[in-house]
């Protein structure tokens, strides 16, 4: 391991594996928050020679939102919907052990894909594409393989972490307006999903998406 | 008005309307304000659309905002769908207010989000920066989510959840595609890296492998929002549960706006990958699958609004096929997207109003539509026949034109013809039942006002008029927009006039 970016990407990959095998909702939220801090730090570590004040405050904003605000928001939704106790009763579509095994296969796939994708020479780490793709796959897998709406929302946040990690490391600077717009959209998406989960729990008395099957055909 | 001022006015008017509606105390005031703001926004969008065909293209904010023929054509479509649906909202929600089914809070939520959606749609159309275009697309998802569950029920919440989750994940894929496009640019990391004009000028210098990967992400991502199969699962649920003016906006324009995002990337991806038509072939494949899936699912629908939603999957598939064929196919596809929108808004308005009379959107319960209202019965019958692609309606001519473009490609032609025939049979069967079939319930007789009659008559006349030929201004708009999509490719000579 040579650069900080390499180490951060490695930690990101480890956090994905942890997310796939973790049963407790509280821990999943915590790990998703830590991932937010990791990709925020990646933004700072990726291009250390060209750090501007603008890049600094944008990275800080992203880090604060992904690392602190989202975990707080999702914890609040979990508390209000009594998600912790519900979590004990709801088994996911794919078990945690199997998820972990599938995760290793996804990692191998991400490595193979990453090797085929030529990136600009300025990319700080060879692990950027595999790490970002694996995080995206993990997020998508959680959206599909988990039954509870809150866990699916967390899957979306993790998917976004992967995309953000790829963006900051492989693309470098995108216009501040675009980055702010994307952050605002992400914030609104998590907020809308949080409110939706709250309303679904109120109406259905559960947030088991398997039982959201009134609309068919 | 100065063209840059016009862009700002088109953007800020719906935003101001969204805020103004929040101040309304009574539901009727909120409804009138939202419709007025919606209409004003659409007048400005139309003016901007017309300006987009002038020799000097409107632009603002140092080139970040720009209107060309492709965005102008879509601005005109937004003006048509949004303006008429804003007027229809007065009829539809007016009835709900009369029957005490719309609270002041619900009216404010509707008005504010309705205008907010117009802002987001206008933003994505006038943006020259592909990142801002993405922001606009995602904003439409988030702003319209609560419109689906305006009347809270188990079904509407389920539809809202599926819509938010599937579309957000889809649009996140589109963001990955946007970032890969930026990474493919020789000036990656530079402020102009996501400028569409900059990317098009530099397209031959983009990394072809990264651009291929980018286009796959973009097609899957934005394709989810278009409702292309197999990413279409959210669409029947959201369209069936949303109030009818919202369903009309969804089906009549929001799907087209997502397709617009794909069309923006087509010439860039095509040039970057050597000009061999690889991105078009991919779009063509998704189009064929969507057309077939839509046609099959139309056969088995029991809910009239779900039926219309699958009809959207079918027709948007056909539009994707036309664009995928390129050349004259793109012109035919763009005209067909206008014709589909006209037929679809009339169909959703009619089903919405008749649903209010029958108390259900179930085909079996809604049968014998004329007993509830002659005006909306005619609207339903005509729009459904138009959606089958039958003459003398406009959709017949545009479907025929897409078929003509596919004529040289044996398998594509055969698949399109077979799917269209299947959809025709399926939809016609439902149409006959809805218009004249025996009903399980006795409907409330609707009181058709002048606005009801005007909305049906104008849309119907447009559908009939465009069935006899494409007037020169429409052909000019479609050809100019197609030139942008085809990357200035020479169009096939002639065209249906």
XYZ file of C-alpha atoms in Angstrom:
714
model
C 0.000 0.000 0.000
C 1.524 3.271 -1.071
C -0.871 6.175 -0.800
C -3.519 7.298 1.661
C -6.074 6.877 -1.139
C -5.090 3.193 -1.402
C -5.649 2.692 2.315
C -8.964 4.539 2.258
C -10.205 2.413 -0.646
C -9.140 -0.728 1.198
C -11.086 0.401 4.267
C -14.066 1.118 2.019
C -13.940 -2.450 0.665
C -13.717 -3.862 4.207
C -16.664 -1.726 5.311
C -18.720 -3.132 2.399
C -17.997 -6.684 3.554
C -18.943 -5.693 7.094
C -22.225 -4.200 5.822
C -23.117 -7.419 4.027
C -22.584 -9.557 7.105
C -24.019 -7.269 9.790
C -27.340 -8.235 11.319
C -27.969 -5.312 13.699
C -29.566 -2.280 12.094
C -27.810 0.122 14.469
C -24.416 -1.168 13.360
C -25.342 -1.005 9.683
C -26.239 2.683 10.113
C -22.952 3.253 11.951
C -20.887 1.547 9.230
C -22.733 3.477 6.497
C -21.833 6.682 8.378
C -18.188 5.605 8.662
C -18.224 4.970 4.913
C -19.444 8.527 4.446
C -16.439 9.762 6.416
C -14.112 7.512 4.380
C -15.301 8.821 0.999
C -15.221 12.371 2.386
C -11.592 11.820 3.400
C -10.924 10.324 -0.031
C -12.002 13.625 -1.567
C -9.248 15.354 0.401
C -6.610 12.656 -0.126
C -7.169 12.171 -3.860
C -5.630 15.360 -5.151
C -3.525 16.747 -2.277
C -1.431 18.936 -4.583
C -4.411 20.864 -5.911
C -6.494 21.387 -2.767
C -8.381 24.665 -2.941
C -10.626 26.309 -0.372
C -13.581 25.397 -2.589
C -12.578 21.726 -2.672
C -12.100 21.789 1.104
C -15.525 23.146 1.991
C -17.263 20.912 -0.541
C -15.487 17.860 0.881
C -16.368 18.960 4.420
C -20.003 19.419 3.414
C -20.138 15.962 1.796
C -18.416 14.377 4.779
C -20.742 16.064 7.259
C -23.808 14.995 5.353
C -22.816 11.403 4.632
C -20.909 10.782 7.840
C -23.059 12.608 10.399
C -26.386 13.915 9.107
C -27.612 10.762 7.327
C -26.781 8.367 10.199
C -28.551 10.735 12.601
C -31.575 11.009 10.319
C -31.799 7.256 9.754
C -31.359 6.535 13.478
C -34.242 8.879 14.147
C -36.447 7.077 11.590
C -35.406 3.735 13.132
C -36.361 4.949 16.625
C -39.703 6.423 15.558
C -40.700 3.311 13.654
C -39.442 0.914 16.298
C -37.246 -0.628 13.622
C -34.793 -2.296 16.009
C -37.317 -4.656 17.553
C -38.899 -5.302 14.153
C -35.455 -6.138 12.798
C -35.152 -9.151 15.075
C -38.265 -10.718 13.541
C -37.676 -10.000 9.862
C -35.320 -12.294 8.024
C -33.825 -10.830 4.828
C -34.412 -12.469 1.441
C -30.753 -13.493 1.408
C -29.157 -14.528 4.720
C -26.151 -12.656 6.170
C -23.694 -15.527 5.661
C -24.784 -16.019 2.054
C -24.634 -12.236 1.528
C -21.016 -12.261 2.638
C -20.154 -15.081 0.240
C -21.927 -13.281 -2.592
C -20.024 -10.157 -1.536
C -16.716 -11.885 -2.190
C -17.963 -12.850 -5.657
C -19.080 -9.250 -6.246
C -15.640 -8.038 -5.176
C -13.991 -10.369 -7.676
C -16.358 -9.072 -10.364
C -15.575 -5.452 -9.419
C -11.815 -6.189 -9.593
C -12.205 -7.768 -13.046
C -14.316 -4.860 -14.309
C -11.972 -2.291 -12.763
C -9.003 -3.778 -14.567
C -10.774 -3.274 -17.907
C -11.732 0.362 -17.345
C -8.962 2.775 -18.363
C -8.889 5.768 -16.044
C -7.089 9.126 -16.326
C -3.468 9.008 -15.193
C -4.252 11.376 -12.311
C -6.372 8.715 -10.540
C -4.755 8.378 -7.113
C -5.235 4.650 -6.532
C -5.609 1.502 -8.587
C -8.289 0.435 -6.117
C -10.577 3.359 -7.000
C -12.686 1.618 -9.630
C -12.854 -1.812 -7.964
C -13.593 -0.203 -4.578
C -16.227 2.174 -5.939
C -17.863 -0.533 -8.058
C -17.891 -2.963 -5.133
C -19.516 -0.317 -2.923
C -22.111 0.300 -5.640
C -22.761 -3.437 -5.995
C -23.070 -3.743 -2.214
C -25.602 -0.907 -2.099
C -27.623 -2.364 -4.957
C -27.490 -5.814 -3.376
C -28.829 -4.432 -0.086
C -31.681 -2.680 -1.927
C -32.665 -5.972 -3.555
C -31.867 -8.528 -0.863
C -33.260 -6.804 2.245
C -36.938 -6.766 3.121
C -37.157 -3.763 5.390
C -37.709 -0.361 3.791
C -35.123 1.280 6.074
C -32.437 -1.220 5.064
C -33.293 -0.617 1.403
C -32.863 3.117 2.010
C -29.456 2.374 3.573
C -28.600 0.363 0.446
C -29.334 3.475 -1.617
C -27.075 5.611 0.616
C -24.255 3.038 0.230
C -24.743 2.976 -3.552
C -24.367 6.767 -3.532
C -21.222 6.480 -1.360
C -19.666 4.273 -4.046
C -20.562 6.695 -6.824
C -19.234 9.658 -4.833
C -16.011 7.753 -4.075
C -15.529 7.098 -7.780
C -16.308 10.720 -8.638
C -13.880 12.377 -6.254
C -11.027 10.001 -7.014
C -11.403 9.440 -10.763
C -12.954 12.657 -12.026
C -11.446 15.162 -9.631
C -13.237 18.471 -9.614
C -16.713 18.752 -11.009
C -18.240 22.245 -11.011
C -19.256 23.317 -7.493
C -22.806 23.953 -8.654
C -23.129 20.364 -9.906
C -21.664 18.962 -6.702
C -23.952 21.103 -4.548
C -26.963 20.131 -6.663
C -26.081 16.443 -6.366
C -25.661 16.780 -2.584
C -28.990 18.586 -2.285
C -30.711 15.883 -4.339
C -29.161 13.150 -2.213
C -30.227 14.907 0.973
C -33.773 15.277 -0.365
C -33.832 11.637 -1.484
C -32.903 10.395 1.995
C -35.401 12.818 3.535
C -38.220 11.732 1.189
C -37.423 8.054 1.823
C -37.363 8.689 5.582
C -40.777 10.371 5.496
C -42.118 7.601 3.228
C -40.915 4.905 5.651
C -42.523 6.758 8.550
C -45.857 7.005 6.683
C -45.716 3.375 5.530
C -45.133 2.224 9.114
C -48.047 4.380 10.306
C -50.419 3.034 7.653
C -49.320 -0.613 7.476
C -47.998 -1.005 11.019
C -44.807 -2.503 9.525
C -42.103 -1.675 6.974
C -41.782 -5.136 5.453
C -41.599 -4.461 1.716
C -42.523 -8.076 0.976
C -45.993 -7.211 2.220
C -46.208 -4.176 -0.081
C -47.936 -6.304 -2.689
C -51.344 -4.743 -3.164
C -50.424 -3.493 -6.634
C -49.818 -6.291 -9.081
C -49.974 -7.100 -12.781
C -37.938 39.855 -24.324
C -34.184 39.231 -24.227
C -33.580 35.482 -24.626
C -31.448 35.134 -21.481
C -34.163 36.937 -19.504
C -36.685 34.527 -21.001
C -34.678 31.536 -19.714
C -34.577 32.997 -16.205
C -38.284 33.878 -16.334
C -39.152 30.309 -17.447
C -37.141 28.945 -14.530
C -38.179 31.356 -11.798
C -41.915 31.626 -12.545
C -42.778 28.045 -11.469
C -40.486 28.423 -8.465
C -42.296 31.630 -7.421
C -45.614 29.863 -8.036
C -44.568 26.963 -5.787
C -43.872 29.378 -2.935
C -46.963 31.499 -3.544
C -49.293 28.488 -3.378
C -48.080 27.778 0.156
C -49.691 31.055 1.288
C -53.182 30.075 0.091
C -55.737 29.406 2.812
C -58.574 27.738 0.945
C -58.130 24.694 -1.318
C -59.794 26.494 -4.223
C -57.371 29.438 -3.977
C -54.423 27.046 -3.855
C -55.767 25.196 -6.875
C -56.340 28.378 -8.894
C -52.913 29.715 -7.972
C -51.158 26.483 -8.952
C -53.010 26.270 -12.248
C -52.305 29.946 -13.015
C -48.608 29.503 -12.176
C -48.507 26.281 -14.199
C -50.109 27.996 -17.198
C -47.788 31.015 -16.916
C -44.758 28.717 -16.717
C -45.952 26.865 -19.803
C -46.497 30.085 -21.778
C -42.899 31.062 -20.966
C -41.655 27.555 -21.831
C -43.473 27.811 -25.171
C -41.964 31.250 -25.867
C -38.521 29.846 -25.040
C -39.235 26.850 -27.255
C -40.061 29.140 -30.180
C -36.891 31.178 -29.519
C -34.895 27.935 -29.706
C -35.456 27.851 -33.480
C -34.119 31.381 -34.056
C -30.702 31.746 -35.744
C -29.132 32.873 -32.443
C -29.811 30.283 -29.727
C -30.951 31.541 -26.317
C -28.348 31.126 -23.603
C -27.714 32.468 -20.100
C -25.396 32.157 -17.089
C -22.220 32.149 -19.175
C -23.366 29.248 -21.344
C -24.510 27.000 -18.476
C -28.083 27.412 -19.676
C -28.754 26.992 -23.384
C -31.684 26.137 -25.614
C -31.172 24.352 -28.938
C -33.632 22.675 -31.293
C -33.820 19.479 -29.198
C -34.522 21.275 -25.934
C -36.847 23.713 -27.734
C -38.938 20.842 -29.133
C -39.244 19.393 -25.635
C -40.036 22.798 -24.125
C -42.937 23.078 -26.585
C -44.131 19.610 -25.550
C -43.838 20.569 -21.863
C -45.883 23.704 -22.566
C -48.581 21.647 -24.285
C -48.806 18.841 -21.718
C -48.201 20.998 -18.640
C -50.478 23.863 -19.727
C -53.461 21.697 -20.614
C -53.000 19.455 -17.574
C -52.882 22.553 -15.341
C -56.263 23.507 -16.791
C -57.525 19.953 -16.277
C -56.393 20.093 -12.639
C -59.012 22.844 -12.147
C -61.730 20.465 -13.353
C -60.473 17.346 -11.567
C -59.618 18.820 -8.177
C -62.557 21.254 -8.431
C -64.805 18.199 -8.282
C -62.859 16.837 -5.304
C -63.194 20.165 -3.474
C -66.944 20.206 -4.161
C -67.224 16.758 -2.579
C -64.960 17.652 0.367
C -62.227 15.226 -0.695
C -59.372 17.749 -0.884
C -58.198 19.481 2.289
C -56.474 22.894 2.180
C -53.194 21.189 3.117
C -53.499 18.657 0.286
C -54.303 21.454 -2.177
C -51.219 23.410 -1.063
C -49.017 20.293 -1.289
C -50.339 19.563 -4.775
C -49.906 23.139 -6.023
C -46.455 23.574 -4.602
C -45.085 20.255 -5.877
C -46.842 20.652 -9.243
C -45.099 23.999 -9.832
C -41.863 22.587 -8.380
C -41.986 19.763 -10.935
C -42.330 22.363 -13.729
C -39.216 24.110 -12.414
C -37.211 20.866 -12.352
C -38.410 19.845 -15.829
C -37.556 23.269 -17.275
C -34.138 23.184 -15.568
C -33.178 19.854 -17.107
C -34.302 21.060 -20.547
C -32.391 24.354 -20.532
C -29.224 23.020 -18.934
C -26.130 22.842 -21.119
C -24.259 21.140 -18.292
C -24.949 17.414 -18.079
C -24.456 17.464 -14.291
C -27.163 20.107 -13.836
C -29.382 18.161 -16.225
C -28.990 15.170 -13.890
C -29.827 17.355 -10.871
C -33.035 18.425 -12.633
C -33.982 14.813 -13.431
C -33.471 13.601 -9.863
C -35.364 16.643 -8.566
C -38.404 15.678 -10.667
C -38.429 12.266 -8.937
C -38.268 13.732 -5.463
C -40.740 16.544 -6.091
C -43.357 14.303 -7.663
C -43.070 11.446 -5.130
C -45.534 12.990 -2.703
C -47.920 13.804 -5.566
C -48.465 10.044 -5.996
C -49.556 9.701 -2.383
C -51.553 12.964 -2.290
C -54.505 10.880 -1.121
C -52.873 8.637 1.456
C -53.855 4.999 1.126
C -52.012 1.708 1.378
C -51.879 1.426 -2.402
C -50.633 4.972 -2.975
C -47.916 4.634 -0.297
C -46.771 1.366 -1.830
C -46.611 3.007 -5.274
C -44.758 6.004 -3.848
C -42.149 3.812 -2.140
C -41.490 1.793 -5.290
C -41.294 4.984 -7.341
C -38.848 6.754 -5.032
C -36.611 3.738 -4.479
C -36.461 2.354 -8.034
C -36.173 5.745 -9.738
C -33.604 7.062 -7.233
C -31.448 3.968 -7.716
C -31.904 4.284 -11.488
C -31.013 7.959 -11.523
C -27.993 7.186 -9.277
C -26.794 4.893 -12.083
C -27.245 7.819 -14.465
C -25.022 9.901 -12.148
C -22.329 7.222 -12.385
C -22.689 7.473 -16.164
C -22.342 11.251 -15.958
C -19.141 10.910 -13.899
C -17.737 8.319 -16.312
C -18.445 10.753 -19.168
C -16.506 13.434 -17.292
C -13.661 10.954 -16.700
C -13.631 10.112 -20.417
C -13.092 13.744 -21.387
C -9.550 14.831 -22.229
C -10.067 17.800 -19.900
C -11.299 15.629 -16.993
C -11.578 17.715 -13.868
C -11.833 21.006 -15.769
C -14.923 23.171 -15.168
C -16.116 22.628 -18.766
C -15.783 18.822 -18.495
C -19.552 18.302 -18.289
C -20.589 20.977 -20.775
C -22.632 19.326 -23.541
C -21.383 21.662 -26.272
C -17.799 21.141 -25.088
C -18.197 17.367 -25.006
C -19.765 17.274 -28.466
C -16.959 19.369 -29.923
C -14.383 17.093 -28.265
C -16.343 13.852 -28.759
C -13.801 12.191 -31.028
C -11.145 12.690 -28.329
C -13.172 11.032 -25.545
C -11.939 7.676 -24.295
C -14.129 5.173 -26.208
C -14.034 2.453 -23.531
C -14.997 4.824 -20.721
C -17.695 6.356 -22.914
C -19.109 2.887 -23.658
C -19.273 2.147 -19.926
C -20.784 5.603 -19.323
C -23.515 5.097 -21.914
C -24.527 1.728 -20.463
C -24.949 3.350 -17.026
C -26.802 6.304 -18.557
C -29.147 4.139 -20.593
C -30.010 1.898 -17.652
C -30.254 4.883 -15.278
C -32.335 7.319 -17.317
C -34.041 4.334 -18.985
C -35.482 3.425 -15.577
C -37.186 6.819 -15.477
C -38.360 6.454 -19.094
C -39.984 3.174 -18.097
C -37.993 1.080 -20.581
C -38.333 -2.650 -19.910
C -37.067 -4.396 -17.858
C -36.665 -1.354 -15.533
C -40.335 -0.341 -15.857
C -41.785 -1.928 -12.675
C -42.437 1.368 -10.873
C -44.407 2.849 -13.745
C -47.766 1.018 -13.625
C -47.968 1.471 -9.843
C -47.116 5.187 -9.851
C -49.310 6.029 -12.846
C -52.283 4.149 -11.445
C -52.136 5.650 -7.954
C -51.337 9.287 -8.763
C -54.235 11.733 -9.231
C -55.100 11.941 -12.943
C -53.540 15.370 -13.711
C -50.278 14.009 -12.243
C -50.576 10.747 -14.226
C -51.086 12.848 -17.363
C -47.934 14.874 -16.652
C -45.991 11.698 -15.842
C -47.015 9.870 -18.973
C -47.341 12.863 -21.269
C -44.037 14.491 -20.473
C -41.931 13.163 -17.598
C -41.101 9.936 -19.440
C -40.168 11.985 -22.509
C -37.951 14.235 -20.395
C -35.974 11.185 -19.197
C -35.652 9.997 -22.794
C -34.462 13.523 -23.656
C -31.516 12.974 -21.267
C -30.558 9.814 -23.207
C -30.967 11.634 -26.532
C -28.504 14.309 -25.322
C -25.806 11.675 -24.909
C -26.473 9.813 -28.181
C -24.421 11.993 -30.550
C -21.584 12.296 -28.011
C -21.417 8.538 -27.359
C -21.791 7.751 -31.053
C -18.870 9.958 -32.091
C -16.717 8.850 -29.161
C -17.161 5.178 -30.057
C -16.234 5.641 -33.706
C -19.598 6.586 -35.242
C -20.645 2.977 -35.870
C -24.055 3.414 -34.236
C -23.290 1.252 -31.176
C -25.322 3.433 -28.727
C -28.285 3.446 -31.121
C -28.285 -0.326 -31.377
C -28.377 -0.554 -27.583
C -31.323 1.863 -27.423
C -33.043 -0.085 -30.196
C -32.722 -3.310 -28.164
C -34.316 -1.720 -25.084
C -37.029 -0.226 -27.318
C -37.929 -3.590 -28.832
C -38.115 -5.238 -25.419
C -40.290 -2.414 -24.038
C -42.651 -2.532 -27.005
C -43.092 -6.294 -26.620
C -43.478 -6.188 -22.811
C -45.974 -3.310 -23.008
C -48.021 -5.096 -25.693
C -48.193 -8.372 -23.717
C -49.107 -6.727 -20.391
C -51.834 -4.617 -22.025
C -53.747 -7.848 -22.637
C -54.107 -8.747 -18.957
C -54.894 -5.436 -17.275
C -57.961 -4.968 -15.110
C -57.282 -1.399 -13.947
C -57.783 1.293 -16.598
C -54.889 3.452 -15.362
C -52.488 0.492 -15.240
C -53.603 -0.300 -18.774
C -52.616 3.218 -19.837
C -49.298 2.874 -17.988
C -48.374 -0.279 -19.944
C -49.469 1.575 -23.046
C -46.797 4.173 -22.171
C -44.166 1.417 -21.903
C -45.240 0.270 -25.370
C -45.226 3.719 -26.993
C -41.999 4.934 -25.369
C -40.484 1.678 -26.592
C -41.597 2.585 -30.097
C -40.064 6.066 -29.745
C -36.789 4.467 -28.584
C -36.897 2.158 -31.621
C -37.360 5.116 -33.981
C -34.399 6.963 -32.449
C -32.374 3.750 -32.450
C -32.988 3.385 -36.194
C -31.628 6.910 -36.735
C -32.095 9.163 -39.785
C -35.770 9.563 -40.668
C -36.612 7.170 -37.808
C -35.591 9.892 -35.337
C -37.948 12.424 -36.975
C -40.792 9.884 -36.897
C -39.999 9.036 -33.262
C -40.078 12.681 -32.176
C -43.422 13.252 -33.922
C -44.732 10.035 -32.380
C -43.737 11.204 -28.906
C -45.909 14.322 -29.468
C -48.818 12.210 -30.745
C -48.505 9.738 -27.888
C -48.494 12.596 -25.364
C -51.626 14.112 -26.902
C -53.485 10.789 -26.843
C -52.205 9.857 -23.401
C -53.122 13.090 -21.620
C -56.646 12.862 -23.042
C -56.848 9.207 -21.941
C -55.679 9.951 -18.381
C -57.985 12.975 -18.066
C -60.932 10.890 -19.281
C -60.185 7.910 -17.023
C -59.659 10.324 -14.126
C -62.973 12.122 -14.592
C -64.904 8.922 -15.288
C -63.201 7.301 -12.309
C -64.651 10.093 -10.172
C -68.100 9.194 -11.495
C -67.748 5.413 -11.084
C -65.726 5.560 -7.865
C -63.181 3.144 -9.338
C -60.655 2.693 -12.138
C -61.464 -0.992 -12.487
C -62.273 -1.778 -16.145
C -65.207 -3.999 -15.170
C -66.741 -1.306 -12.953
C -66.036 1.576 -15.371
C -67.597 -0.096 -18.392
C -70.263 1.850 -20.237
C -68.447 5.153 -19.804
C -70.991 7.161 -21.801
C -73.538 6.735 -19.021
C -71.425 8.964 -16.769
C -70.496 11.649 -19.283
C -70.866 12.049 -23.038
C -67.911 14.455 -23.241
C -65.457 12.296 -21.300
C -66.887 9.139 -22.862
C -65.967 10.535 -26.285
C -62.572 11.568 -24.886
C -61.915 8.066 -23.570
C -63.070 6.278 -26.689
C -61.137 8.534 -29.077
C -57.933 8.555 -27.028
C -57.898 4.774 -26.618
C -58.540 4.220 -30.322
C -55.722 6.712 -31.031
C -53.447 4.760 -28.697
C -54.133 1.582 -30.664
C -52.554 3.399 -33.601
C -55.691 3.322 -35.723
C -56.492 5.743 -38.557
C -57.473 8.544 -38.862
C -55.623 9.560 -35.702
C -52.150 11.102 -35.604
C -50.606 8.038 -33.992
C -51.416 5.971 -37.111
C -49.258 8.189 -39.293
C -46.318 8.343 -36.881
C -46.403 4.576 -36.157
C -46.447 3.986 -39.895
C -43.444 6.305 -40.258
C -41.437 4.407 -37.603
C -42.372 1.176 -39.381
C -41.235 2.712 -42.660
C -37.885 3.588 -41.075
C -37.572 -0.034 -39.892
C -38.477 -1.473 -43.291
C -34.906 -2.218 -44.320
C -34.225 -4.205 -41.132
C -36.153 -7.447 -41.454
C -36.212 -8.756 -37.879
C -36.742 -5.340 -36.300
C -39.593 -4.642 -38.729
C -41.225 -8.000 -38.004
C -40.911 -7.605 -34.220
C -42.333 -4.071 -34.285
C -45.223 -5.115 -36.513
C -46.057 -8.163 -34.370
C -45.922 -6.172 -31.108
C -48.037 -3.345 -32.523
C -50.615 -5.857 -33.762
C -50.749 -7.494 -30.318
C -51.127 -4.136 -28.583
C -53.841 -3.134 -31.071
C -55.917 -6.229 -30.336
C -55.438 -5.979 -26.567
C -56.229 -2.291 -26.324
C -59.192 -2.456 -28.684
C -60.763 -5.209 -26.568
C -60.496 -3.010 -23.446
C -61.724 0.038 -25.389
C -64.943 -1.638 -26.541
C -65.623 -2.871 -23.021
C -64.932 0.520 -21.438
C -67.111 2.390 -23.919
C -70.108 0.091 -24.274
C -69.712 -2.872 -21.941
C -72.151 -3.692 -19.104
C -71.172 -2.079 -15.818
C -71.349 -3.483 -12.312
C -72.192 -0.064 -10.847
C -74.461 2.861 -11.639
C -72.233 5.935 -12.067
C -72.801 9.463 -10.838
C -73.658 11.658 -13.854
C -70.870 14.224 -14.341
C -71.696 17.876 -14.872
C -69.594 18.697 -17.950
C -68.647 22.363 -18.046
C -67.169 24.522 -20.788
C -63.608 23.722 -19.716
C -64.310 19.967 -19.890
C -65.650 20.332 -23.421
C -62.835 22.617 -24.543
C -60.110 20.284 -23.239
C -61.579 17.245 -24.987
C -62.400 19.094 -28.221
C -59.011 20.796 -28.640
C -56.988 17.640 -27.919
C -59.215 15.536 -30.134
C -58.996 18.008 -33.018
C -55.198 18.059 -32.715
C -55.095 14.246 -32.782
C -57.334 14.175 -35.832
C -55.611 17.076 -37.613
C -52.159 15.544 -37.279
C -53.557 12.301 -38.629
C -53.904 13.796 -42.109
C -50.315 15.022 -42.434
C -47.538 16.805 -40.615
C -47.765 20.574 -41.050
C -44.564 22.349 -42.115
C -43.839 23.954 -38.695
C -44.111 20.554 -36.931
C -41.861 18.927 -39.517
C -39.349 21.770 -39.121
C -39.322 21.320 -35.315
C -38.939 17.519 -35.550
C -36.264 17.665 -38.258
C -34.244 20.320 -36.426
C -34.405 18.345 -33.160
C -33.539 15.115 -34.999
C -30.448 16.795 -36.477
C -29.195 17.409 -32.925
C -29.875 13.794 -31.899
C -28.336 12.409 -35.083
C -25.245 14.556 -34.598
C -25.943 16.573 -37.782
C -26.401 13.342 -39.742
C -28.048 13.764 -43.111
C -31.692 12.912 -42.847
C -33.367 10.647 -45.330
C -34.881 12.691 -48.121
C -38.547 13.426 -48.009
C -40.897 12.824 -45.155
C -44.567 12.704 -44.582
C -46.097 16.071 -45.049
